[in-house]
mmCIF file with all atom_site columns, C-alpha atoms in Angstrom:
data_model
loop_
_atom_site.group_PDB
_atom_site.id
_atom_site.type_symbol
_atom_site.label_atom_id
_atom_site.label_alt_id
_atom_site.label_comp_id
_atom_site.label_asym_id
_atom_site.label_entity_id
_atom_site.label_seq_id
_atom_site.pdbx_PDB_ins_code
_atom_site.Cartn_x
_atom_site.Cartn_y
_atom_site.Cartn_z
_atom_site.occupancy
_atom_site.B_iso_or_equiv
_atom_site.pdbx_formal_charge
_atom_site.auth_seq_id
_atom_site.auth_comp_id
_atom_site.auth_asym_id
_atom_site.auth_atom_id
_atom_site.pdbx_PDB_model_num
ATOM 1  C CA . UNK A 1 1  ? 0.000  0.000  0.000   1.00 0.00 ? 1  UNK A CA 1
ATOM 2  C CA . UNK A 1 2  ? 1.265  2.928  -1.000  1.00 0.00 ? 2  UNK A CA 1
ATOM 3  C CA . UNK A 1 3  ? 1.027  6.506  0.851   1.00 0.00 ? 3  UNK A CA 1
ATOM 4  C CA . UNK A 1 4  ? -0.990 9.727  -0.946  1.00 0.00 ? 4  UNK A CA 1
ATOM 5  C CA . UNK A 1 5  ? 1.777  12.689 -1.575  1.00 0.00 ? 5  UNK A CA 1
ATOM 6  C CA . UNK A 1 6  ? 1.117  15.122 0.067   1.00 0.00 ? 6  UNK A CA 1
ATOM 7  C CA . UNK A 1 7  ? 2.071  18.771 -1.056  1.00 0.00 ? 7  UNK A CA 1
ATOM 8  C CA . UNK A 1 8  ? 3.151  22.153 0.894   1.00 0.00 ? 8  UNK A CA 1
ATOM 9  C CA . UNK A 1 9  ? 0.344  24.767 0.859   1.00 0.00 ? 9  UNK A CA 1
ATOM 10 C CA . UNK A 1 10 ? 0.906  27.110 -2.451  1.00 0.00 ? 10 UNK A CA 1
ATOM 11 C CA . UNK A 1 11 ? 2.215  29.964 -0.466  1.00 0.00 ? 11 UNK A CA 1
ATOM 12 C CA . UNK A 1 12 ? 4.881  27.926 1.324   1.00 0.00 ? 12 UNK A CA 1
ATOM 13 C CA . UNK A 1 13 ? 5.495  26.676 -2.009  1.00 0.00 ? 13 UNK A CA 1
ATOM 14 C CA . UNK A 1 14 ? 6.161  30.456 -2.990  1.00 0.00 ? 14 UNK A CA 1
ATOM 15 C CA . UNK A 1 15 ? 8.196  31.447 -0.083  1.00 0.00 ? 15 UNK A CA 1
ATOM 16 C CA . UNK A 1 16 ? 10.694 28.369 -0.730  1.00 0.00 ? 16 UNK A CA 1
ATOM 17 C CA . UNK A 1 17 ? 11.189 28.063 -4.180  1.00 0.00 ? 17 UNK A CA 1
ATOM 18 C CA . UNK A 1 18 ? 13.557 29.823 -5.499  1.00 0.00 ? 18 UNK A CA 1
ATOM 19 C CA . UNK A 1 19 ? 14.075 28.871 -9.579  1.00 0.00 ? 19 UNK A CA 1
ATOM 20 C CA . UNK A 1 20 ? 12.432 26.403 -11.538 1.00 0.00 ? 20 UNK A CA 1
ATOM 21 C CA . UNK A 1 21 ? 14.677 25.360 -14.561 1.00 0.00 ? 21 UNK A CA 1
ATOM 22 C CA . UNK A 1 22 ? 13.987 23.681 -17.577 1.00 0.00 ? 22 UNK A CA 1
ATOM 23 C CA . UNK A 1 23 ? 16.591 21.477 -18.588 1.00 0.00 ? 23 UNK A CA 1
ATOM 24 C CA . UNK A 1 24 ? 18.088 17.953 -19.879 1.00 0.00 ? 24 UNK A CA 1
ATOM 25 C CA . UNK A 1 25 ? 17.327 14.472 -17.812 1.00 0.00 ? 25 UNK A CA 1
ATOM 26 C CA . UNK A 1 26 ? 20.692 14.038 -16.321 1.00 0.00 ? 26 UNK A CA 1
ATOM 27 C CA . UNK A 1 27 ? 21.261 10.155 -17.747 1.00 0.00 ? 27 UNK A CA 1
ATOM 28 C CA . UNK A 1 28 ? 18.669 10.475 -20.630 1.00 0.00 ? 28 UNK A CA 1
ATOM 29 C CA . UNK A 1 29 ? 20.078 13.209 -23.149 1.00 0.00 ? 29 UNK A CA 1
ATOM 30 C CA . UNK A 1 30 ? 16.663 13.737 -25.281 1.00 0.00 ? 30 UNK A CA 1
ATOM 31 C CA . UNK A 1 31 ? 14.358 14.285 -21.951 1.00 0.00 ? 31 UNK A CA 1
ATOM 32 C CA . UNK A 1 32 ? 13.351 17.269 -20.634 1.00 0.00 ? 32 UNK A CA 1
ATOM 33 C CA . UNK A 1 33 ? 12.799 17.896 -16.997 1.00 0.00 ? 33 UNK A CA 1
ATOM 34 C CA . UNK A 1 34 ? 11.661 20.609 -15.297 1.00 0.00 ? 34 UNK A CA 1
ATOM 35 C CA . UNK A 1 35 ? 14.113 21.051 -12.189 1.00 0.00 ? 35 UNK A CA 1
ATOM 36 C CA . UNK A 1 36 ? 12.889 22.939 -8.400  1.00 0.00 ? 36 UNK A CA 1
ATOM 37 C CA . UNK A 1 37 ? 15.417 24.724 -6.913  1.00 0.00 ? 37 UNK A CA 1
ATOM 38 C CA . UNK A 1 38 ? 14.704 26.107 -3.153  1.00 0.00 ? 38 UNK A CA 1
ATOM 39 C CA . UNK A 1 39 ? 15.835 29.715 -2.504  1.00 0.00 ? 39 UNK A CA 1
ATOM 40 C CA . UNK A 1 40 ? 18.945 28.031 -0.952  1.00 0.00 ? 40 UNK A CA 1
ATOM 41 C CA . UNK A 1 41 ? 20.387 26.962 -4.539  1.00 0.00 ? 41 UNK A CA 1
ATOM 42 C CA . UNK A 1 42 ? 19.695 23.285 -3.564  1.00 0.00 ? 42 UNK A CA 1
ATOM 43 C CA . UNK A 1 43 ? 17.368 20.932 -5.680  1.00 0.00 ? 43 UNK A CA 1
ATOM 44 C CA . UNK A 1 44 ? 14.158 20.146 -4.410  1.00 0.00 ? 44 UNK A CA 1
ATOM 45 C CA . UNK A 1 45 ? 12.319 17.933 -7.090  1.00 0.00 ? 45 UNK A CA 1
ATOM 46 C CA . UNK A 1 46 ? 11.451 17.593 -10.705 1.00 0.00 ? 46 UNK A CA 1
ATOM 47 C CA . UNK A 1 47 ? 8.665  17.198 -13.115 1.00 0.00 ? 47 UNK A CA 1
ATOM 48 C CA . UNK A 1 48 ? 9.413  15.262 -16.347 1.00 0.00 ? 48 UNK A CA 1
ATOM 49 C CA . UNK A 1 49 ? 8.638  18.192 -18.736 1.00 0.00 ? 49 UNK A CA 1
ATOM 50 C CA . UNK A 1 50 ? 6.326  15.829 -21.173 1.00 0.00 ? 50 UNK A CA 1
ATOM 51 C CA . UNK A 1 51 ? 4.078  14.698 -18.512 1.00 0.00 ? 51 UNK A CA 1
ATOM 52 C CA . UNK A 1 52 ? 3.424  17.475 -17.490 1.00 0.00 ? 52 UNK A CA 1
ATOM 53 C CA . UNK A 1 53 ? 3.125  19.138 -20.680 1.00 0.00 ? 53 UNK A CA 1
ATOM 54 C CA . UNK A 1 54 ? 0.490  16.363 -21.502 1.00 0.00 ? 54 UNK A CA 1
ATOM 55 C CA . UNK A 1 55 ? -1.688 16.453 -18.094 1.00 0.00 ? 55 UNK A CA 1
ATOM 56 C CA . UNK A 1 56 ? -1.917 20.061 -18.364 1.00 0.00 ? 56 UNK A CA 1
ATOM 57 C CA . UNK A 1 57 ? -2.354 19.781 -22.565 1.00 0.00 ? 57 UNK A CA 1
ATOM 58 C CA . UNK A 1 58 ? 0.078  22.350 -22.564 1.00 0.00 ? 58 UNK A CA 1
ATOM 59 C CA . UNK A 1 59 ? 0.910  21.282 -26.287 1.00 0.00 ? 59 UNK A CA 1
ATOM 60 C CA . UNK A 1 60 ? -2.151 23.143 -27.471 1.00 0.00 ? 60 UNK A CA 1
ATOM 61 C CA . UNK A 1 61 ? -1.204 26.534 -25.990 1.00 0.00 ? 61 UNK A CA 1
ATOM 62 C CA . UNK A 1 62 ? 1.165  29.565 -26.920 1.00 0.00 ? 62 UNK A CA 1
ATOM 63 C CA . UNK A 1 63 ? 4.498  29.836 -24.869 1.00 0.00 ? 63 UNK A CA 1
ATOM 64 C CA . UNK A 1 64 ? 4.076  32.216 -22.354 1.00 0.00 ? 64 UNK A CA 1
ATOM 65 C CA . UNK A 1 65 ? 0.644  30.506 -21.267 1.00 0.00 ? 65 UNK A CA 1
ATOM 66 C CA . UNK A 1 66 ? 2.138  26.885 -21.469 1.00 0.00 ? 66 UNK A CA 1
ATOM 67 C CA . UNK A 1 67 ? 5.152  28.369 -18.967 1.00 0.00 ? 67 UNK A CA 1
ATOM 68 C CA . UNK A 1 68 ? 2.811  30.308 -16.912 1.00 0.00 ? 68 UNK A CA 1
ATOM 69 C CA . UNK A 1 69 ? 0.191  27.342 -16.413 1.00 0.00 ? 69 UNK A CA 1
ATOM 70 C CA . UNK A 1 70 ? 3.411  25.153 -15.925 1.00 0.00 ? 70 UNK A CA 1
ATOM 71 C CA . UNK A 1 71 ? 5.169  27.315 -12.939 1.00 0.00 ? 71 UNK A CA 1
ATOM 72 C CA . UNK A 1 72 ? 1.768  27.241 -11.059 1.00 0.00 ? 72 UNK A CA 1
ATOM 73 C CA . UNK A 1 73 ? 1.061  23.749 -11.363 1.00 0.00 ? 73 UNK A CA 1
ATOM 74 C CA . UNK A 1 74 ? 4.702  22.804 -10.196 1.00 0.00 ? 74 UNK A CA 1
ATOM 75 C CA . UNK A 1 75 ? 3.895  25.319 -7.059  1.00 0.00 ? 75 UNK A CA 1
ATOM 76 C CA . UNK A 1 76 ? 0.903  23.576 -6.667  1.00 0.00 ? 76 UNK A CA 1
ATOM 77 C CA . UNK A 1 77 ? 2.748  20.220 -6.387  1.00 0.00 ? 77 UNK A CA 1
ATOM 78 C CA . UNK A 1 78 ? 5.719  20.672 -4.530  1.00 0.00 ? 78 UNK A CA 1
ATOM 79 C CA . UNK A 1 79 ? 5.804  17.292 -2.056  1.00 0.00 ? 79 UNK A CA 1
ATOM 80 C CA . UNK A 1 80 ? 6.482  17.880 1.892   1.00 0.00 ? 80 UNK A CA 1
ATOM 81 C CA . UNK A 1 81 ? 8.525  14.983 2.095   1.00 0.00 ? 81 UNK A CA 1
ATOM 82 C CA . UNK A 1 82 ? 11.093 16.907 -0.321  1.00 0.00 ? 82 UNK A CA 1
ATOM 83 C CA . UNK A 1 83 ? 10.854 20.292 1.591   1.00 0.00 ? 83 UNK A CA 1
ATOM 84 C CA . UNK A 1 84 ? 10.744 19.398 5.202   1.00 0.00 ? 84 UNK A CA 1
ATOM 85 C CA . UNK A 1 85 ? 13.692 20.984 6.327   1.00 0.00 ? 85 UNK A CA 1
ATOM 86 C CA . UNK A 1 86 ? 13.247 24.248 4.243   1.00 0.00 ? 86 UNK A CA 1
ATOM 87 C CA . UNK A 1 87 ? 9.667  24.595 5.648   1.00 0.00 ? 87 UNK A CA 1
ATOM 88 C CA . UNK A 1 88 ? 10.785 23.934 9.280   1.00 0.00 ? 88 UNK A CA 1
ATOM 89 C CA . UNK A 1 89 ? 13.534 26.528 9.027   1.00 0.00 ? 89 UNK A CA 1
ATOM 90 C CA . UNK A 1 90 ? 11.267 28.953 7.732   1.00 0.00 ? 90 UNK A CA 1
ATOM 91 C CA . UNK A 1 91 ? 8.633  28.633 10.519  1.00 0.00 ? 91 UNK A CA 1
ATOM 92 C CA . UNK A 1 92 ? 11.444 28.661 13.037  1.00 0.00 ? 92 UNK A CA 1
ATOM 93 C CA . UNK A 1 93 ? 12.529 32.246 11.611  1.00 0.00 ? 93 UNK A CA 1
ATOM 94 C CA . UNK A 1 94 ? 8.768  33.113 11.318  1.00 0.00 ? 94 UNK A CA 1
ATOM 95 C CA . UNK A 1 95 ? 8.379  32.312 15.227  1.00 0.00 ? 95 UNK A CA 1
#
């Protein structure tokens, strides 16, 4: 059985990321991933770019839209599990 992801609220999300990057799947030169960076310079997670690009039918739309719809989904689906110890230091120097 497996567990349901679980994602940090969108404004978290906002607060922690600090570039997502478009770029080439380390070991598999013709895939495209989009890469989560946290405001610390340190990876967080990726999305494989034509997944995503299909579940959102991003195909269909102009540039700027597919990009714009793309950034908000990722902030939409950033997991806890990857973010934990961003997300505690940043309520500990909230409190």
């Amino acid at each position: 059985m497996s567990e349901e992801v679980k994602f940090v609220p969108y404004d978290v999300a906002r607060k922690i990321v600090g570039e997502i990057v478009d770029e080439e799947h380390l070991h598999e030169p013709d895939r495209r991933v989009l890469t989560v960076y946290g405001v610390n310079g340190k990876e967080i997670c990726w999305f494989d770019t034509e997944e995503l690009m299909g579940e959102l039918d991003i195909k269909k739309m102009d540039k700027d839209k597919a990009k714009e719809v793309a950034v908000e989904y990722v902030f939409n689906h950033i997991p806890v599990w990857a973010v934990e110890d961003m997300v505690k230091a940043l309520e500990k120097n909230a409190g």
